Amino acid sequence: MATRAYERYGVPVPPQDPDQEFMTVQETAYVLKCSVSWLRRLLRENPHLCARNGNRGRITTNREQRAGIHAARSAGDPRTGRPIPRQRRRPAHKTASAVA
């Protein structure tokens, strides 16, 4: 069961206008088709890609920052240089002949 805070802040929300200048994290996640938690982690590591509205206020992004987020996301997985993280494979089922 999702908490009230998750339902309010952790779910991507469609913006009223996709071309507006400033968007919240939830709206940005909806436009970029990513999760809010992933976007918050990225913004914590790259504070130049977001702004805050007031003292410890709401995180907002403008058009240039969203373009930077998209470029960072499109760059691929920085750990391996792959375009996307590799899918995990299920282990093969052990048969009676393989065990013996």
mmCIF file with all atom_site columns, C-alpha atoms in Angstrom:
data_model
loop_
_atom_site.group_PDB
_atom_site.id
_atom_site.type_symbol
_atom_site.label_atom_id
_atom_site.label_alt_id
_atom_site.label_comp_id
_atom_site.label_asym_id
_atom_site.label_entity_id
_atom_site.label_seq_id
_atom_site.pdbx_PDB_ins_code
_atom_site.Cartn_x
_atom_site.Cartn_y
_atom_site.Cartn_z
_atom_site.occupancy
_atom_site.B_iso_or_equiv
_atom_site.pdbx_formal_charge
_atom_site.auth_seq_id
_atom_site.auth_comp_id
_atom_site.auth_asym_id
_atom_site.auth_atom_id
_atom_site.pdbx_PDB_model_num
ATOM 1   C CA . MET A 1 1   ? 0.000  0.000   0.000   1.00 0.00 ? 1   MET A CA 1
ATOM 2   C CA . ALA A 1 2   ? 1.467  3.316   -1.049  1.00 0.00 ? 2   ALA A CA 1
ATOM 3   C CA . THR A 1 3   ? 1.760  6.059   1.511   1.00 0.00 ? 3   THR A CA 1
ATOM 4   C CA . ARG A 1 4   ? 0.051  9.403   1.111   1.00 0.00 ? 4   ARG A CA 1
ATOM 5   C CA . ALA A 1 5   ? 3.432  11.144  0.662   1.00 0.00 ? 5   ALA A CA 1
ATOM 6   C CA . TYR A 1 6   ? 4.421  8.736   -2.153  1.00 0.00 ? 6   TYR A CA 1
ATOM 7   C CA . GLU A 1 7   ? 1.123  9.263   -3.924  1.00 0.00 ? 7   GLU A CA 1
ATOM 8   C CA . ARG A 1 8   ? 1.611  13.023  -3.677  1.00 0.00 ? 8   ARG A CA 1
ATOM 9   C CA . TYR A 1 9   ? 5.341  13.365  -4.450  1.00 0.00 ? 9   TYR A CA 1
ATOM 10  C CA . GLY A 1 10  ? 6.598  10.058  -5.874  1.00 0.00 ? 10  GLY A CA 1
ATOM 11  C CA . VAL A 1 11  ? 4.338  9.621   -8.891  1.00 0.00 ? 11  VAL A CA 1
ATOM 12  C CA . PRO A 1 12  ? 4.998  11.401  -12.210 1.00 0.00 ? 12  PRO A CA 1
ATOM 13  C CA . VAL A 1 13  ? 2.273  13.953  -12.988 1.00 0.00 ? 13  VAL A CA 1
ATOM 14  C CA . PRO A 1 14  ? 1.403  15.276  -16.449 1.00 0.00 ? 14  PRO A CA 1
ATOM 15  C CA . PRO A 1 15  ? 2.051  19.023  -16.695 1.00 0.00 ? 15  PRO A CA 1
ATOM 16  C CA . GLN A 1 16  ? -0.690 21.418  -17.725 1.00 0.00 ? 16  GLN A CA 1
ATOM 17  C CA . ASP A 1 17  ? 1.509  22.605  -20.599 1.00 0.00 ? 17  ASP A CA 1
ATOM 18  C CA . PRO A 1 18  ? 4.452  20.408  -21.741 1.00 0.00 ? 18  PRO A CA 1
ATOM 19  C CA . ASP A 1 19  ? 6.211  23.500  -23.150 1.00 0.00 ? 19  ASP A CA 1
ATOM 20  C CA . GLN A 1 20  ? 6.069  25.596  -19.982 1.00 0.00 ? 20  GLN A CA 1
ATOM 21  C CA . GLU A 1 21  ? 9.265  27.236  -18.736 1.00 0.00 ? 21  GLU A CA 1
ATOM 22  C CA . PHE A 1 22  ? 9.445  25.764  -15.206 1.00 0.00 ? 22  PHE A CA 1
ATOM 23  C CA . MET A 1 23  ? 8.317  22.309  -14.051 1.00 0.00 ? 23  MET A CA 1
ATOM 24  C CA . THR A 1 24  ? 8.349  20.405  -10.796 1.00 0.00 ? 24  THR A CA 1
ATOM 25  C CA . VAL A 1 25  ? 10.262 17.140  -10.379 1.00 0.00 ? 25  VAL A CA 1
ATOM 26  C CA . GLN A 1 26  ? 7.065  15.139  -10.838 1.00 0.00 ? 26  GLN A CA 1
ATOM 27  C CA . GLU A 1 27  ? 6.199  16.956  -14.069 1.00 0.00 ? 27  GLU A CA 1
ATOM 28  C CA . THR A 1 28  ? 9.771  16.652  -15.349 1.00 0.00 ? 28  THR A CA 1
ATOM 29  C CA . ALA A 1 29  ? 9.751  12.900  -14.659 1.00 0.00 ? 29  ALA A CA 1
ATOM 30  C CA . TYR A 1 30  ? 6.507  12.568  -16.622 1.00 0.00 ? 30  TYR A CA 1
ATOM 31  C CA . VAL A 1 31  ? 7.883  14.499  -19.619 1.00 0.00 ? 31  VAL A CA 1
ATOM 32  C CA . LEU A 1 32  ? 11.194 12.583  -19.636 1.00 0.00 ? 32  LEU A CA 1
ATOM 33  C CA . LYS A 1 33  ? 9.427  9.239   -19.012 1.00 0.00 ? 33  LYS A CA 1
ATOM 34  C CA . CYS A 1 34  ? 11.497 8.288   -15.978 1.00 0.00 ? 34  CYS A CA 1
ATOM 35  C CA . SER A 1 35  ? 10.765 7.650   -12.316 1.00 0.00 ? 35  SER A CA 1
ATOM 36  C CA . VAL A 1 36  ? 10.699 10.435  -9.772  1.00 0.00 ? 36  VAL A CA 1
ATOM 37  C CA . SER A 1 37  ? 13.185 8.614   -7.528  1.00 0.00 ? 37  SER A CA 1
ATOM 38  C CA . TRP A 1 38  ? 15.693 8.231   -10.406 1.00 0.00 ? 38  TRP A CA 1
ATOM 39  C CA . LEU A 1 39  ? 15.339 11.916  -11.271 1.00 0.00 ? 39  LEU A CA 1
ATOM 40  C CA . ARG A 1 40  ? 15.828 12.991  -7.657  1.00 0.00 ? 40  ARG A CA 1
ATOM 41  C CA . ARG A 1 41  ? 19.009 10.848  -7.436  1.00 0.00 ? 41  ARG A CA 1
ATOM 42  C CA . LEU A 1 42  ? 20.326 12.401  -10.650 1.00 0.00 ? 42  LEU A CA 1
ATOM 43  C CA . LEU A 1 43  ? 19.582 15.926  -9.421  1.00 0.00 ? 43  LEU A CA 1
ATOM 44  C CA . ARG A 1 44  ? 21.275 15.222  -6.086  1.00 0.00 ? 44  ARG A CA 1
ATOM 45  C CA . GLU A 1 45  ? 24.457 14.201  -7.958  1.00 0.00 ? 45  GLU A CA 1
ATOM 46  C CA . ASN A 1 46  ? 24.159 17.085  -10.474 1.00 0.00 ? 46  ASN A CA 1
ATOM 47  C CA . PRO A 1 47  ? 22.815 20.131  -8.607  1.00 0.00 ? 47  PRO A CA 1
ATOM 48  C CA . HIS A 1 48  ? 23.485 22.391  -11.600 1.00 0.00 ? 48  HIS A CA 1
ATOM 49  C CA . LEU A 1 49  ? 20.580 20.683  -13.436 1.00 0.00 ? 49  LEU A CA 1
ATOM 50  C CA . CYS A 1 50  ? 17.904 22.030  -11.071 1.00 0.00 ? 50  CYS A CA 1
ATOM 51  C CA . ALA A 1 51  ? 16.878 25.074  -9.045  1.00 0.00 ? 51  ALA A CA 1
ATOM 52  C CA . ARG A 1 52  ? 15.005 25.537  -5.801  1.00 0.00 ? 52  ARG A CA 1
ATOM 53  C CA . ASN A 1 53  ? 12.049 27.810  -5.318  1.00 0.00 ? 53  ASN A CA 1
ATOM 54  C CA . GLY A 1 54  ? 12.769 29.582  -2.032  1.00 0.00 ? 54  GLY A CA 1
ATOM 55  C CA . ASN A 1 55  ? 14.782 28.402  0.941   1.00 0.00 ? 55  ASN A CA 1
ATOM 56  C CA . ARG A 1 56  ? 14.664 24.574  0.892   1.00 0.00 ? 56  ARG A CA 1
ATOM 57  C CA . GLY A 1 57  ? 11.687 24.917  -1.401  1.00 0.00 ? 57  GLY A CA 1
ATOM 58  C CA . ARG A 1 58  ? 10.294 22.957  -4.298  1.00 0.00 ? 58  ARG A CA 1
ATOM 59  C CA . ILE A 1 59  ? 12.793 21.679  -6.867  1.00 0.00 ? 59  ILE A CA 1
ATOM 60  C CA . THR A 1 60  ? 12.111 23.091  -10.326 1.00 0.00 ? 60  THR A CA 1
ATOM 61  C CA . THR A 1 61  ? 13.707 22.700  -13.738 1.00 0.00 ? 61  THR A CA 1
ATOM 62  C CA . ASN A 1 62  ? 13.723 25.020  -16.719 1.00 0.00 ? 62  ASN A CA 1
ATOM 63  C CA . ARG A 1 63  ? 14.044 24.133  -20.402 1.00 0.00 ? 63  ARG A CA 1
ATOM 64  C CA . GLU A 1 64  ? 17.848 24.212  -20.508 1.00 0.00 ? 64  GLU A CA 1
ATOM 65  C CA . GLN A 1 65  ? 18.118 22.051  -17.400 1.00 0.00 ? 65  GLN A CA 1
ATOM 66  C CA . ARG A 1 66  ? 15.645 19.520  -18.830 1.00 0.00 ? 66  ARG A CA 1
ATOM 67  C CA . ALA A 1 67  ? 17.754 19.366  -21.994 1.00 0.00 ? 67  ALA A CA 1
ATOM 68  C CA . GLY A 1 68  ? 20.803 18.674  -19.793 1.00 0.00 ? 68  GLY A CA 1
ATOM 69  C CA . ILE A 1 69  ? 18.943 15.934  -17.911 1.00 0.00 ? 69  ILE A CA 1
ATOM 70  C CA . HIS A 1 70  ? 17.915 14.367  -21.209 1.00 0.00 ? 70  HIS A CA 1
ATOM 71  C CA . ALA A 1 71  ? 21.510 14.493  -22.467 1.00 0.00 ? 71  ALA A CA 1
ATOM 72  C CA . ALA A 1 72  ? 22.790 12.864  -19.257 1.00 0.00 ? 72  ALA A CA 1
ATOM 73  C CA . ARG A 1 73  ? 20.128 10.180  -19.527 1.00 0.00 ? 73  ARG A CA 1
ATOM 74  C CA . SER A 1 74  ? 20.860 9.543   -23.203 1.00 0.00 ? 74  SER A CA 1
ATOM 75  C CA . ALA A 1 75  ? 24.597 9.242   -22.566 1.00 0.00 ? 75  ALA A CA 1
ATOM 76  C CA . GLY A 1 76  ? 24.074 5.700   -21.315 1.00 0.00 ? 76  GLY A CA 1
ATOM 77  C CA . ASP A 1 77  ? 25.268 3.837   -18.296 1.00 0.00 ? 77  ASP A CA 1
ATOM 78  C CA . PRO A 1 78  ? 28.450 5.607   -17.083 1.00 0.00 ? 78  PRO A CA 1
ATOM 79  C CA . ARG A 1 79  ? 29.616 2.491   -15.219 1.00 0.00 ? 79  ARG A CA 1
ATOM 80  C CA . THR A 1 80  ? 30.103 0.345   -18.315 1.00 0.00 ? 80  THR A CA 1
ATOM 81  C CA . GLY A 1 81  ? 29.758 2.658   -21.305 1.00 0.00 ? 81  GLY A CA 1
ATOM 82  C CA . ARG A 1 82  ? 26.742 0.691   -22.535 1.00 0.00 ? 82  ARG A CA 1
ATOM 83  C CA . PRO A 1 83  ? 23.791 2.519   -24.077 1.00 0.00 ? 83  PRO A CA 1
ATOM 84  C CA . ILE A 1 84  ? 21.442 0.952   -21.491 1.00 0.00 ? 84  ILE A CA 1
ATOM 85  C CA . PRO A 1 85  ? 22.035 -1.226  -18.443 1.00 0.00 ? 85  PRO A CA 1
ATOM 86  C CA . ARG A 1 86  ? 22.196 -4.926  -19.272 1.00 0.00 ? 86  ARG A CA 1
ATOM 87  C CA . GLN A 1 87  ? 19.109 -6.979  -18.436 1.00 0.00 ? 87  GLN A CA 1
ATOM 88  C CA . ARG A 1 88  ? 19.588 -9.589  -15.754 1.00 0.00 ? 88  ARG A CA 1
ATOM 89  C CA . ARG A 1 89  ? 19.232 -13.150 -16.913 1.00 0.00 ? 89  ARG A CA 1
ATOM 90  C CA . ARG A 1 90  ? 17.483 -15.805 -14.968 1.00 0.00 ? 90  ARG A CA 1
ATOM 91  C CA . PRO A 1 91  ? 19.734 -18.673 -13.911 1.00 0.00 ? 91  PRO A CA 1
ATOM 92  C CA . ALA A 1 92  ? 19.253 -21.899 -15.841 1.00 0.00 ? 92  ALA A CA 1
ATOM 93  C CA . HIS A 1 93  ? 17.117 -24.496 -14.132 1.00 0.00 ? 93  HIS A CA 1
ATOM 94  C CA . LYS A 1 94  ? 19.123 -27.313 -12.610 1.00 0.00 ? 94  LYS A CA 1
ATOM 95  C CA . THR A 1 95  ? 18.188 -30.685 -13.997 1.00 0.00 ? 95  THR A CA 1
ATOM 96  C CA . ALA A 1 96  ? 18.819 -34.057 -12.446 1.00 0.00 ? 96  ALA A CA 1
ATOM 97  C CA . SER A 1 97  ? 21.636 -34.779 -14.921 1.00 0.00 ? 97  SER A CA 1
ATOM 98  C CA . ALA A 1 98  ? 23.375 -31.480 -14.209 1.00 0.00 ? 98  ALA A CA 1
ATOM 99  C CA . VAL A 1 99  ? 23.287 -32.015 -10.462 1.00 0.00 ? 99  VAL A CA 1
ATOM 100 C CA . ALA A 1 100 ? 24.725 -35.538 -10.615 1.00 0.00 ? 100 ALA A CA 1
#
